[in-house]
Amino acid sequence: MASKLEKDLKGKKSAKLKKAGKTPLGELARSERYDFSYTQNREISWLRFDDRVLSEAYDETVPLFERLKFAAIFQSNLDEFFMIRIGGLSDLATLKHQPVDNKSNLTPSEQIDLVFQALPPLIKRQNAIVEAIEAELERAGVKRLGAEDLAGADRTFVERYFQSYVSPVISPLVIDPRHPFPNLRNGALYLVCALASADEENLIGLIEVPASMSRVVALPSSDDSYRYMLLEDVILTCLGSCFGSYEPLDRAVVRVTRNADIDPDGEGVEEDEDYRQHMKKILKKRLRLQPVALQVEGRLEPATLKSIRKSLGLASRAVLSYTTPLDLDYVYGIEGHLPEGVKRQLTFASFRPQASPMFTAGRSLREQVIEGDKLLFYPYESMNPLLDLMHEAAFDDDCISMKITLYRVAKQSRLCEALIDAAENGKEVTVLMELRARFDEQNNIEWAERLEEAGCTVIYGAEGFKVHSKICQITYREGMALTRITLLGTGNFNEKTARLYSDFMLMTAHPGIGEDANAFFRNLALGNLRGDYRYLGVAPAGLKPLIMNGLNREIERALAGEPARVFFKMNSLTDREIIDKIAEASQAGVTVDMIIRGISCLVPGIAGKTENVHIRSIVGRFLEHARVYAFGVENDIVYLSSADMMTRNTEHRVEIAYPVLDPMCRALVEEYMQAQLRDNVKARALSSAGTWERVGRAPGAEDFNAQEFLLAQAYERARHPKRAMASARAEAGVPAPEPAAAPAPKPEEQTEEQADENARAAFETALAETEARAQAAEAAQRRIAQATGAPQPAPAATARPAARPAPAAATQPAPEPAATAQPAPAETAVAAELIDPETGARAAATDSRATARAAQAAPGTTLAKRPAGRLRTGLALIGLGIKTLVRGNKPQA
């Protein structure tokens, strides 16, 4: 729903055109094409989200120092908003014929007007809460001093610090007619003052706060307190000695925000130019693009401020006044210096990502992933299984290649070190490094150079399309058999953000997904962005159809009078086609539940349009970053993805959505979704006015904080992993293995009959669980194929074999086989890939080397007749592997 301000702007525009005798044809055409009754402007929606972040600074249930961090996040978000969104709109506003937004029917100029009218109250709120928090921190023993607070020993300390460390570094400038106003760097802090002179007028003094020095200057403090000054305040204290005979008058700290919305591909890459060198030039250019805002902390005379503003080419509305520090990023550096007792009172209780109960310590990670899909859930669970798998593969003789896409990488990255180790150990390592990851370009350039020096093949994204997908594939070869492990994430392969962002990481040996992943990397290397995939939804061509088909399925169900539901979790929703399809689903009677952290251009609760749409946002200790698409009342189709529903993601980036086929993994995702929907503490609901309101509670309802619940659950599962896995099996409908009556005797103490019976019992238990998981995975695949229009998989052969097959040469022939005993190539069982190729249903895998040893131990055995289908063959091999483990390699009598 358009706000009153938006309506006023539209009305003024139409009135102006009509007064000039013109008809706003462009607007009429847009109005006829789109229904604006259930959409809102993207920029205003974003500002409301950032205001929601600032509300956490006002929440007294949040520890005091953490509240200051939320104020810092609010300001950092606002800086980026100006650099990207306002910067981009400012470019469009210079066009003679400005395009019109398809969510609010406003031109770029009108959207900028809307933003600058909405900003002053937000900045006022920020100033008020930072001042209030700092006052409370002072009572707790943490105090930031300004120049006016210094006296006695403190002033002496600061003046000495300035003379010893700061004065030799700074370069004061005097701006006069002979020395024009310099080009202020984007985001840098400057001290500005008017200068008094007997001979000249309108002089301005300027000092850049050196970025090479620590911004926080610790002052002498007691053991239970922490006092500090900011570097700009240290310079302000000694400003009188900086300009020689000129006397500083009014003074302030200023900061310029410039347009950073550069299209690297649109800047023209020379044919023989290294793309990394091109990106380095782009980064330098960003520092000097057109200013879009000027932040001012302190008081300047109107004439001084006007002179600075005109030198920057800014309108008066673009000057934003602050009473608190302009850049609050320094707060993150203070936390480590707080006295331990004070820190415990003022910050969240420390936590450590827990071990996933899906993994067993001490076992090969490769073998565990081959046995069944694994799902990591950051930051509640540790990223270590993924990092350890990469390290293990780097030194595994069977590993022949690694392929990965990297978007944002930690400065200190174990994952990248594993890639370097793999390349140095002779593996084929291919890294697609996205150098256009905004504000991480320099770090990515440095890693790209290191990886290339180590022998990795480093390639870059396709022209005009950022590669935002998070995918890695490890390929192993044993004899003639290939095994692929594919890693797919909703967030980056980044150790730092894995402790802060809420994300999923799926680890699978599913052959169909593996084939798709292999085709994805091949297509990317060839610049083919429109490849065909059976399991993966890959943007720019295949992601949006997947979403539309899922919505259409639920619409058809609702129109047929059946229950229908859709669940989406994402960071932002701006794609107009998807917005309209969701509205269509609502009108058909589909219940649409959505968790959107940031921007939502769709407004719920509009009668006759979106009354069945429910949108909530969760802002808390961890950044909600996972993307989930689920269709059906029972969530029978579940996808995880790297993509938000923004046109830039669905049409202009390389993104991946991937199905959760394993029933246990799907049950874990569903449990996570239900926890988010139960939250009544941090959750806010989007109203029909486009504002975020507290979630309503039933009378007597207890507080439920989803993030705190998930954190406590992670600790509980790590303490009792067997219990956790039993619960997951029960939730997924996978039967639990039957407990053994008594421990089996050692192999050398067993009779042949005991060994056979133990092997048979273990085989039956494994077979039952595998059949259940395979059938559930097959059912999930059929639902996905039905929803996406893909060919239906053939049914898997699920009948159990009457007896365990003899230990035939499954992976290697007997030493002297008869010609008629050779199996056909299509029937040769490969233990590393126990997958039915028609259904993709995966059985539990066994070690092909153990199978080969068993085959060699029985050279006279004839080849047993196999039932049709690889699935049954694979299941039969479980018995062979178990028997081999129980009896050892002794030849049969």
Coordinates of C-alpha atoms in Angstrom, one line a residue, residues 171-498:
S171 CA 48.7 17.1 7.1
P172 CA 46.6 20.2 7.9
L173 CA 45.3 22.1 4.8
V174 CA 44.2 25.7 4.4
I175 CA 41.6 26.2 1.7
D176 CA 41.6 29.6 0.1
P177 CA 41.3 31.0 -3.5
R178 CA 44.8 29.7 -4.3
H179 CA 44.1 26.3 -2.8
P180 CA 40.8 24.9 -4.0
F181 CA 38.6 22.4 -2.0
P182 CA 40.2 18.9 -2.3
N183 CA 38.4 15.7 -3.4
L184 CA 37.4 14.1 -0.1
R185 CA 37.7 10.3 -0.1
N186 CA 34.5 8.2 0.3
G187 CA 33.9 7.3 3.9
A188 CA 37.0 9.0 5.3
L189 CA 36.7 11.3 8.4
Y190 CA 37.8 14.9 8.2
L191 CA 38.0 17.8 10.7
V192 CA 36.8 21.1 9.3
C193 CA 36.9 24.5 10.8
A194 CA 36.7 28.1 9.8
L195 CA 40.0 30.0 10.3
A196 CA 40.4 33.6 11.5
S197 CA 43.0 35.7 9.8
A198 CA 43.8 39.4 9.9
D199 CA 44.6 39.5 6.2
E200 CA 42.1 37.1 4.5
E201 CA 38.5 36.0 4.8
N202 CA 36.5 32.8 4.2
L203 CA 39.4 30.5 5.0
I204 CA 38.7 26.9 5.9
G205 CA 41.0 24.4 7.7
L206 CA 40.9 20.7 6.8
I207 CA 42.6 17.7 8.5
E208 CA 42.0 14.1 7.4
V209 CA 41.8 11.7 10.3
P210 CA 44.6 9.2 9.5
A211 CA 43.1 5.8 8.7
S212 CA 46.5 4.2 9.4
M213 CA 46.2 4.8 13.1
S214 CA 44.0 3.1 15.7
R215 CA 40.8 5.2 16.0
V216 CA 40.4 4.2 19.7
V217 CA 42.9 5.8 22.1
A218 CA 42.7 4.2 25.6
L219 CA 43.1 6.5 28.6
P220 CA 44.4 5.5 32.0
S221 CA 41.6 3.5 33.7
S222 CA 41.1 1.4 36.9
D223 CA 40.9 -2.4 36.7
D224 CA 37.1 -2.4 36.6
S225 CA 36.6 0.4 34.0
Y226 CA 37.5 1.4 30.5
R227 CA 37.9 5.0 29.3
Y228 CA 38.8 6.0 25.8
M229 CA 38.8 8.8 23.2
L230 CA 38.3 8.7 19.5
L231 CA 41.2 9.9 17.4
E232 CA 39.2 12.7 15.8
D233 CA 38.5 14.0 19.4
V234 CA 42.2 13.8 20.2
I235 CA 42.9 16.1 17.2
L236 CA 40.0 18.4 18.1
T237 CA 41.5 18.8 21.5
C238 CA 44.8 20.1 20.0
L239 CA 43.3 21.8 17.0
G240 CA 44.7 25.2 18.0
S241 CA 48.2 24.1 17.4
C242 CA 47.6 22.7 13.9
F243 CA 47.2 25.8 11.7
G244 CA 50.1 28.0 12.9
S245 CA 49.0 31.7 13.1
Y246 CA 45.5 30.9 11.9
E247 CA 42.9 30.6 14.8
P248 CA 40.3 27.8 14.4
L249 CA 36.7 29.0 15.0
D250 CA 33.7 26.7 14.5
R251 CA 34.7 23.1 14.1
A252 CA 33.1 19.7 13.2
V253 CA 33.9 16.2 11.9
V254 CA 32.5 15.6 8.4
R255 CA 32.2 12.5 6.2
V256 CA 31.3 12.3 2.5
T257 CA 29.4 9.4 1.2
R258 CA 29.9 8.8 -2.6
N259 CA 28.1 6.8 -5.2
A260 CA 29.7 3.3 -5.2
D261 CA 27.2 1.7 -7.7
I262 CA 29.7 0.9 -10.4
D263 CA 29.2 -1.7 -13.0
P264 CA 32.7 -3.2 -13.5
D265 CA 31.6 -4.8 -16.8
G266 CA 30.2 -1.5 -18.1
E267 CA 33.6 0.2 -17.6
G268 CA 35.1 -1.5 -20.6
V269 CA 37.7 -4.2 -20.0
E270 CA 40.5 -4.1 -22.5
E271 CA 40.9 -7.2 -24.6
D272 CA 44.4 -8.0 -23.2
E273 CA 43.8 -6.6 -19.7
D274 CA 43.9 -8.9 -16.6
Y275 CA 40.5 -8.7 -15.0
R276 CA 42.0 -8.4 -11.6
Q277 CA 43.9 -5.3 -12.7
H278 CA 40.7 -3.9 -14.1
M279 CA 38.9 -4.4 -10.8
K280 CA 41.7 -2.7 -8.9
K281 CA 41.2 0.4 -11.1
I282 CA 37.5 0.2 -10.4
L283 CA 38.1 0.2 -6.7
K284 CA 40.2 3.3 -6.9
K285 CA 37.6 5.1 -9.0
R286 CA 34.9 4.3 -6.4
L287 CA 36.7 6.6 -3.9
R288 CA 36.1 9.6 -6.1
L289 CA 32.7 9.2 -7.6
Q290 CA 29.9 11.8 -7.2
P291 CA 29.0 12.6 -3.6
V292 CA 25.4 11.8 -2.5
A293 CA 25.4 12.9 1.1
L294 CA 27.5 14.8 3.7
Q295 CA 27.4 13.8 7.4
V296 CA 28.3 16.5 9.9
E297 CA 29.0 15.9 13.6
G298 CA 29.4 19.3 15.5
R299 CA 28.4 22.9 14.7
L300 CA 29.6 24.9 11.6
E301 CA 28.6 28.4 10.7
P302 CA 26.1 28.5 7.9
A303 CA 28.6 30.2 5.6
T304 CA 31.2 27.5 6.3
L305 CA 28.8 24.6 5.7
K306 CA 27.4 26.2 2.6
S307 CA 30.9 26.6 1.1
I308 CA 31.7 22.9 1.8
R309 CA 28.3 21.8 0.4
K310 CA 28.7 23.8 -2.8
S311 CA 32.2 22.5 -3.3
L312 CA 30.8 19.0 -3.2
G313 CA 27.8 19.8 -5.4
L314 CA 25.2 18.7 -2.8
A315 CA 21.8 20.1 -2.1
S316 CA 21.0 21.3 1.4
R317 CA 18.7 18.2 2.0
A318 CA 21.8 16.0 1.5
V319 CA 23.5 17.4 4.7
L320 CA 22.7 15.0 7.6
S321 CA 23.4 16.3 11.1
Y322 CA 24.7 14.1 14.0
T323 CA 25.4 14.6 17.6
T324 CA 27.2 11.3 18.0
P325 CA 30.2 9.8 16.2
L326 CA 29.8 9.5 12.4
D327 CA 31.3 6.1 12.1
L328 CA 30.3 3.7 14.9
D329 CA 32.4 0.8 13.6
Y330 CA 34.9 1.4 16.4
V331 CA 32.6 -0.3 18.9
Y332 CA 33.6 -3.7 17.6
G333 CA 37.3 -3.0 18.5
I334 CA 36.4 -1.9 22.1
E335 CA 34.7 -5.1 23.1
G336 CA 38.0 -7.0 23.5
H337 CA 39.4 -4.4 25.8
L338 CA 36.5 -4.4 28.3
P339 CA 37.3 -5.7 31.8
E340 CA 36.1 -9.3 32.0
G341 CA 33.6 -8.7 34.7
V342 CA 32.1 -5.7 32.9
K343 CA 32.1 -7.6 29.6
R344 CA 30.0 -10.4 31.0
Q345 CA 27.4 -7.9 32.2
L346 CA 27.2 -5.9 29.0
T347 CA 27.4 -8.5 26.2
F348 CA 25.7 -11.7 25.1
A349 CA 26.9 -14.8 26.8
S350 CA 29.7 -16.4 24.7
F351 CA 28.7 -19.4 22.6
R352 CA 30.6 -21.9 20.5
P353 CA 29.1 -23.5 17.4
Q354 CA 28.4 -27.1 18.3
A355 CA 29.2 -30.5 16.7
S356 CA 26.6 -31.8 14.4
P357 CA 25.0 -35.0 15.6
M358 CA 24.8 -36.2 12.0
F359 CA 28.6 -36.9 12.1
T360 CA 30.5 -39.4 14.1
A361 CA 33.9 -38.2 15.3
G362 CA 36.9 -40.2 14.2
R363 CA 35.4 -41.6 11.0
S364 CA 36.1 -40.6 7.5
L365 CA 34.0 -37.7 6.5
R366 CA 33.9 -38.9 3.0
E367 CA 32.4 -42.2 4.0
Q368 CA 29.8 -40.6 6.2
V369 CA 28.5 -38.3 3.4
I370 CA 28.4 -41.2 1.0
E371 CA 26.3 -43.2 3.5
G372 CA 23.7 -40.4 3.7
D373 CA 23.1 -36.7 3.2
K374 CA 24.3 -34.4 5.9
L375 CA 22.9 -31.0 6.8
L376 CA 24.9 -28.3 8.7
F377 CA 23.1 -25.4 10.3
Y378 CA 25.2 -22.4 11.0
P379 CA 26.0 -20.7 13.4
Y380 CA 24.4 -23.2 15.8
E381 CA 26.5 -26.0 14.4
S382 CA 30.2 -25.8 13.5
M383 CA 31.5 -25.5 10.0
N384 CA 34.3 -27.9 10.9
P385 CA 32.9 -31.0 9.2
L386 CA 33.0 -29.1 5.8
L387 CA 36.4 -27.7 6.5
D388 CA 37.7 -31.1 7.6
L389 CA 36.2 -32.8 4.6
M390 CA 38.1 -30.3 2.3
H391 CA 41.3 -30.9 4.2
E392 CA 40.8 -34.7 4.1
A393 CA 40.2 -34.6 0.4
A394 CA 43.3 -32.5 -0.2
F395 CA 45.5 -35.3 1.1
D396 CA 43.3 -38.2 -0.1
D397 CA 45.0 -40.2 -2.9
D398 CA 41.5 -41.1 -4.3
C399 CA 40.5 -37.4 -4.7
I400 CA 41.2 -36.2 -8.2
S401 CA 39.5 -32.8 -8.4
M402 CA 37.9 -30.0 -6.5
K403 CA 35.6 -27.3 -8.0
I404 CA 34.2 -24.4 -6.0
T405 CA 32.5 -21.0 -6.4
L406 CA 33.7 -18.3 -4.0
Y407 CA 31.8 -15.0 -3.4
R408 CA 32.9 -13.7 0.0
V409 CA 35.9 -15.3 1.7
A410 CA 37.3 -14.8 5.2
K411 CA 40.6 -13.0 5.3
Q412 CA 42.0 -16.0 7.2
S413 CA 40.4 -19.0 5.4
R414 CA 41.1 -22.7 6.2
L415 CA 39.0 -23.5 3.2
C416 CA 41.2 -21.6 0.8
E417 CA 44.3 -23.1 2.5
A418 CA 42.8 -26.6 1.8
L419 CA 42.3 -25.7 -1.9
I420 CA 46.0 -24.6 -2.0
D421 CA 47.1 -27.9 -0.3
A422 CA 45.0 -29.8 -2.8
A423 CA 46.6 -28.0 -5.8
E424 CA 50.1 -28.6 -4.4
N425 CA 49.3 -32.3 -3.9
G426 CA 48.5 -32.7 -7.6
K427 CA 44.7 -32.4 -7.5
E428 CA 42.9 -30.5 -10.2
V429 CA 41.5 -27.5 -8.4
T430 CA 39.2 -25.0 -10.2
V431 CA 38.0 -21.9 -8.3
L432 CA 35.4 -19.5 -9.7
M433 CA 36.3 -16.3 -7.8
E434 CA 33.7 -13.6 -8.0
L435 CA 35.7 -10.3 -8.0
R436 CA 32.6 -8.2 -8.1
A437 CA 31.3 -9.1 -4.6
R438 CA 30.6 -5.6 -3.4
F439 CA 33.0 -4.2 -0.8
D440 CA 34.9 -7.5 -0.7
E441 CA 36.6 -7.0 -4.0
Q442 CA 40.1 -6.3 -2.7
N443 CA 40.1 -9.4 -0.4
N444 CA 38.9 -11.6 -3.3
I445 CA 41.5 -10.2 -5.6
E446 CA 44.2 -11.1 -3.0
W447 CA 42.9 -14.7 -2.6
A448 CA 42.6 -15.1 -6.3
E449 CA 46.3 -14.3 -6.7
R450 CA 47.3 -16.6 -3.9
L451 CA 45.2 -19.5 -5.3
E452 CA 46.6 -19.0 -8.8
E453 CA 50.2 -19.0 -7.5
A454 CA 49.6 -22.3 -5.8
G455 CA 48.5 -23.9 -9.0
C456 CA 44.7 -23.6 -8.9
T457 CA 42.8 -22.7 -12.1
V458 CA 41.1 -19.4 -11.2
I459 CA 38.3 -18.2 -13.4
Y460 CA 35.9 -15.3 -13.1
G461 CA 32.1 -14.9 -13.5
A462 CA 30.4 -14.3 -16.8
E463 CA 30.1 -10.8 -18.1
G464 CA 27.1 -9.0 -16.7
F465 CA 26.2 -11.8 -14.3
K466 CA 27.6 -12.1 -10.8
V467 CA 28.1 -15.7 -9.6
H468 CA 26.4 -15.7 -6.3
S469 CA 25.8 -19.4 -6.0
K470 CA 27.5 -21.4 -3.2
I471 CA 28.6 -24.8 -4.5
C472 CA 31.6 -27.1 -4.3
Q473 CA 32.2 -30.5 -5.8
I474 CA 34.8 -33.1 -4.8
T475 CA 35.5 -36.0 -7.1
Y476 CA 37.1 -39.3 -6.1
R477 CA 38.2 -42.2 -8.3
E478 CA 38.7 -45.8 -7.1
G479 CA 39.7 -48.0 -10.0
M480 CA 37.1 -47.2 -12.7
A481 CA 34.5 -45.9 -10.3
L482 CA 33.8 -42.1 -9.7
T483 CA 32.2 -40.7 -6.6
R484 CA 31.1 -37.1 -6.3
I485 CA 30.4 -35.3 -3.1
T486 CA 28.6 -32.0 -3.7
L487 CA 28.4 -29.2 -1.1
L488 CA 25.6 -26.6 -1.5
G489 CA 25.0 -23.7 0.8
T490 CA 22.5 -20.8 1.4
G491 CA 25.5 -18.7 2.5
N492 CA 29.1 -18.3 1.7
F493 CA 32.0 -20.6 2.3
N494 CA 33.2 -18.2 4.9
E495 CA 34.4 -19.2 8.3
K496 CA 33.8 -15.8 9.8
T497 CA 30.2 -15.3 8.7
A498 CA 29.4 -19.0 9.6

